[in-house]
mmCIF file of C-alpha atoms in Angstrom:
data_model
loop_
_atom_site.group_PDB
_atom_site.id
_atom_site.type_symbol
_atom_site.label_atom_id
_atom_site.label_comp_id
_atom_site.label_asym_id
_atom_site.label_seq_id
_atom_site.Cartn_x
_atom_site.Cartn_y
_atom_site.Cartn_z
ATOM 1 C CA MET T 1 47.269 -123.718 41.530
ATOM 2 C CA TYR T 2 49.411 -122.556 38.670
ATOM 3 C CA GLU T 3 47.650 -119.920 36.345
ATOM 4 C CA THR T 4 51.103 -118.228 35.101
ATOM 5 C CA ILE T 5 54.490 -120.416 34.731
ATOM 6 C CA LEU T 6 57.013 -118.487 33.616
ATOM 7 C CA TYR T 7 59.667 -120.067 31.685
ATOM 8 C CA PRO T 8 63.604 -117.537 31.385
ATOM 9 C CA THR T 9 65.357 -118.863 29.001
ATOM 10 C CA ASP T 10 68.710 -118.154 26.682
ATOM 11 C CA GLY T 11 68.373 -120.060 24.247
ATOM 12 C CA SER T 12 70.501 -122.655 25.190
ATOM 13 C CA GLU T 13 70.583 -126.273 24.744
ATOM 14 C CA HIS T 14 69.708 -127.001 28.051
ATOM 15 C CA ALA T 15 67.141 -124.674 28.223
ATOM 16 C CA ALA T 16 65.587 -126.945 25.756
ATOM 17 C CA THR T 17 65.401 -129.444 28.461
ATOM 18 C CA VAL T 18 63.806 -127.175 31.053
ATOM 19 C CA LEU T 19 61.068 -125.798 28.169
ATOM 20 C CA ASP T 20 59.661 -129.500 28.362
ATOM 21 C CA HIS T 21 59.480 -129.283 31.936
ATOM 22 C CA ALA T 22 57.789 -126.214 31.610
ATOM 23 C CA ILE T 23 55.422 -127.361 28.818
ATOM 24 C CA ASP T 24 54.500 -130.651 30.674
ATOM 25 C CA VAL T 25 53.390 -128.451 33.946
ATOM 26 C CA ALA T 26 51.454 -125.675 31.710
ATOM 27 C CA ARG T 27 49.760 -128.522 29.824
ATOM 28 C CA THR T 28 48.526 -129.873 32.959
ATOM 29 C CA ARG T 29 47.759 -127.302 34.288
ATOM 30 C CA ASN T 30 46.318 -125.732 31.584
ATOM 31 C CA ALA T 31 48.166 -122.785 32.647
ATOM 32 C CA THR T 32 49.472 -119.564 30.759
ATOM 33 C CA LEU T 33 53.197 -119.869 29.819
ATOM 34 C CA HIS T 34 55.176 -116.969 29.509
ATOM 35 C CA VAL T 35 59.181 -117.247 28.399
ATOM 36 C CA LEU T 36 61.156 -114.989 28.512
ATOM 37 C CA SER T 37 64.773 -114.166 27.683
ATOM 38 C CA VAL T 38 66.851 -110.878 29.247
ATOM 39 C CA VAL T 39 69.952 -109.281 27.290
ATOM 40 C CA ASP T 40 72.774 -109.450 30.261
ATOM 41 C CA ASP T 41 73.834 -105.627 30.022
ATOM 42 C CA ARG T 42 76.714 -106.534 31.752
ATOM 43 C CA ALA T 43 78.353 -108.012 28.619
ATOM 44 C CA PHE T 44 78.446 -104.236 27.645
ATOM 45 C CA LEU T 45 80.452 -103.388 30.385
ATOM 46 C CA VAL T 46 83.716 -104.194 28.658
ATOM 47 C CA LEU T 47 83.021 -102.517 25.290
ATOM 48 C CA ASP T 48 83.560 -99.846 23.270
ATOM 49 C CA ASP T 49 81.106 -97.012 23.127
ATOM 50 C CA ASP T 50 80.760 -97.863 19.488
ATOM 51 C CA ARG T 51 80.343 -101.299 19.202
ATOM 52 C CA VAL T 52 77.191 -101.341 21.971
ATOM 53 C CA GLU T 53 74.167 -100.635 19.695
ATOM 54 C CA GLN T 54 75.612 -103.093 17.635
ATOM 55 C CA VAL T 55 76.213 -106.149 20.307
ATOM 56 C CA ARG T 56 72.704 -105.184 21.930
ATOM 57 C CA SER T 57 70.869 -105.884 18.319
ATOM 58 C CA ASP T 58 72.607 -109.083 17.666
ATOM 59 C CA LEU T 59 71.816 -110.039 21.494
ATOM 60 C CA ARG T 60 68.334 -108.842 21.254
ATOM 61 C CA GLU T 61 68.144 -111.263 17.623
ATOM 62 C CA THR T 62 69.056 -114.132 19.339
ATOM 63 C CA ALA T 63 67.240 -113.470 22.405
ATOM 64 C CA ARG T 64 63.920 -113.200 20.251
ATOM 65 C CA GLU T 65 65.210 -116.679 18.284
ATOM 66 C CA ALA T 66 64.922 -118.572 21.655
ATOM 67 C CA THR T 67 61.585 -117.270 23.251
ATOM 68 C CA ASP T 68 60.367 -117.540 19.593
ATOM 69 C CA ALA T 69 61.393 -121.022 19.344
ATOM 70 C CA ALA T 70 60.107 -121.370 23.095
ATOM 71 C CA ALA T 71 56.766 -120.307 22.199
ATOM 72 C CA THR T 72 56.272 -122.572 18.712
ATOM 73 C CA ARG T 73 57.098 -125.555 21.005
ATOM 74 C CA ALA T 74 54.478 -124.755 23.883
ATOM 75 C CA ALA T 75 52.051 -123.938 20.383
ATOM 76 C CA ASP T 76 52.395 -127.495 19.272
ATOM 77 C CA HIS T 77 51.374 -128.655 22.253
ATOM 78 C CA ASP T 78 48.758 -126.336 22.897
ATOM 79 C CA VAL T 79 50.031 -124.228 25.253
ATOM 80 C CA GLU T 80 49.222 -120.251 25.353
ATOM 81 C CA THR T 81 52.293 -118.496 25.323
ATOM 82 C CA VAL T 82 53.309 -114.688 25.725
ATOM 83 C CA THR T 83 56.872 -113.748 24.900
ATOM 84 C CA ALA T 84 58.672 -111.089 26.281
ATOM 85 C CA ILE T 85 62.600 -109.378 26.194
ATOM 86 C CA ASP T 86 64.418 -107.094 28.395
ATOM 87 C CA THR T 87 67.719 -106.035 29.409
ATOM 88 C CA GLY T 88 69.635 -105.578 32.575
ATOM 89 C CA ASN T 89 70.695 -108.125 35.312
ATOM 90 C CA PRO T 90 68.658 -111.512 34.446
ATOM 91 C CA ALA T 91 68.089 -112.584 37.886
ATOM 92 C CA GLU T 92 66.802 -108.911 39.147
ATOM 93 C CA ARG T 93 64.400 -108.920 35.604
ATOM 94 C CA ILE T 94 63.122 -112.359 36.169
ATOM 95 C CA VAL T 95 61.885 -111.656 39.592
ATOM 96 C CA ASP T 96 60.884 -108.506 38.306
ATOM 97 C CA TYR T 97 59.511 -110.206 35.472
ATOM 98 C CA ALA T 98 57.265 -112.641 37.477
ATOM 99 C CA ASP T 99 55.610 -110.005 40.106
ATOM 100 C CA ALA T 100 54.740 -107.967 37.126
ATOM 101 C CA VAL T 101 52.892 -110.951 35.971
ATOM 102 C CA ASP T 102 51.515 -112.203 38.958
ATOM 103 C CA ALA T 103 53.498 -116.058 37.559
ATOM 104 C CA ASP T 104 52.540 -118.954 40.213
ATOM 105 C CA LEU T 105 55.689 -120.860 39.231
ATOM 106 C CA ILE T 106 58.882 -120.029 37.935
ATOM 107 C CA VAL T 107 60.611 -123.126 35.991
ATOM 108 C CA MET T 108 63.953 -122.674 34.950
ATOM 109 C CA GLY T 109 67.075 -124.595 34.331
ATOM 110 C CA THR T 110 70.486 -124.640 36.647
ATOM 111 C CA SER T 111 73.284 -124.041 34.399
ATOM 112 C CA GLY T 112 74.330 -121.104 33.098
ATOM 113 C CA ASP T 113 77.700 -120.164 31.121
ATOM 114 C CA GLU T 114 80.975 -120.647 33.063
ATOM 115 C CA TYR T 115 81.569 -116.931 33.500
ATOM 116 C CA GLU T 116 78.034 -116.624 34.667
ATOM 117 C CA ARG T 117 79.359 -119.482 37.723
ATOM 118 C CA ASN T 118 82.235 -118.513 38.459
ATOM 119 C CA VAL T 119 81.988 -114.537 37.784
ATOM 120 C CA VAL T 120 78.980 -113.442 38.480
ATOM 121 C CA GLY T 121 77.321 -115.769 40.551
ATOM 122 C CA SER T 122 74.421 -118.301 39.237
ATOM 123 C CA VAL T 123 71.344 -116.576 38.361
ATOM 124 C CA SER T 124 68.823 -119.616 39.430
ATOM 125 C CA GLN T 125 70.702 -119.304 42.754
ATOM 126 C CA ARG T 126 69.520 -115.695 42.841
ATOM 127 C CA VAL T 127 65.785 -116.657 41.669
ATOM 128 C CA VAL T 128 65.169 -119.219 43.972
ATOM 129 C CA ARG T 129 66.144 -116.636 46.261
ATOM 130 C CA GLU T 130 64.600 -113.412 45.823
ATOM 131 C CA ALA T 131 61.650 -114.590 43.701
ATOM 132 C CA SER T 132 57.961 -114.383 45.737
ATOM 133 C CA VAL T 133 56.747 -117.203 44.348
ATOM 134 C CA PRO T 134 57.401 -121.570 43.937
ATOM 135 C CA VAL T 135 60.705 -121.437 41.590
ATOM 136 C CA THR T 136 61.607 -125.195 39.953
ATOM 137 C CA THR T 137 64.684 -125.943 39.257
ATOM 138 C CA VAL T 138 65.959 -128.336 35.880
ATOM 139 C CA GLY T 139 69.549 -129.882 36.885
ATOM 140 C CA PRO T 140 72.035 -130.283 33.181
ATOM 141 C CA ASP T 141 71.478 -133.941 33.426
ATOM 142 C CA VAL T 142 68.202 -134.409 33.695
#
């Protein structure tokens, strides 16, 4: 049933807990785990033009570290992984990526930072509403 599972990560402490669930499902189903990190380009709106490239580069490096760490952890459990980094609105990019790789399931956390929840809106809520596949959400207290 699940051959391709998408695990979006922001590299947070809570994301590591969610990864345990994604690995468990992928291992049980012998599925490929796609690890995606999206650099939120909305953060660039408040920056001076001369700082944008440096911040973008720093955020991409953080995203690379998060995806590499998740892939290493999954490999330790004999789960095949594919990593990807994208830039844009996280909810939109997650849904688009899931469609592009024909994901059967998205496993993601429900907690983002306070700015995200209060100003931008919950990424996980938008993904649940817009995804064409099931979405398993994992709360911060799991």
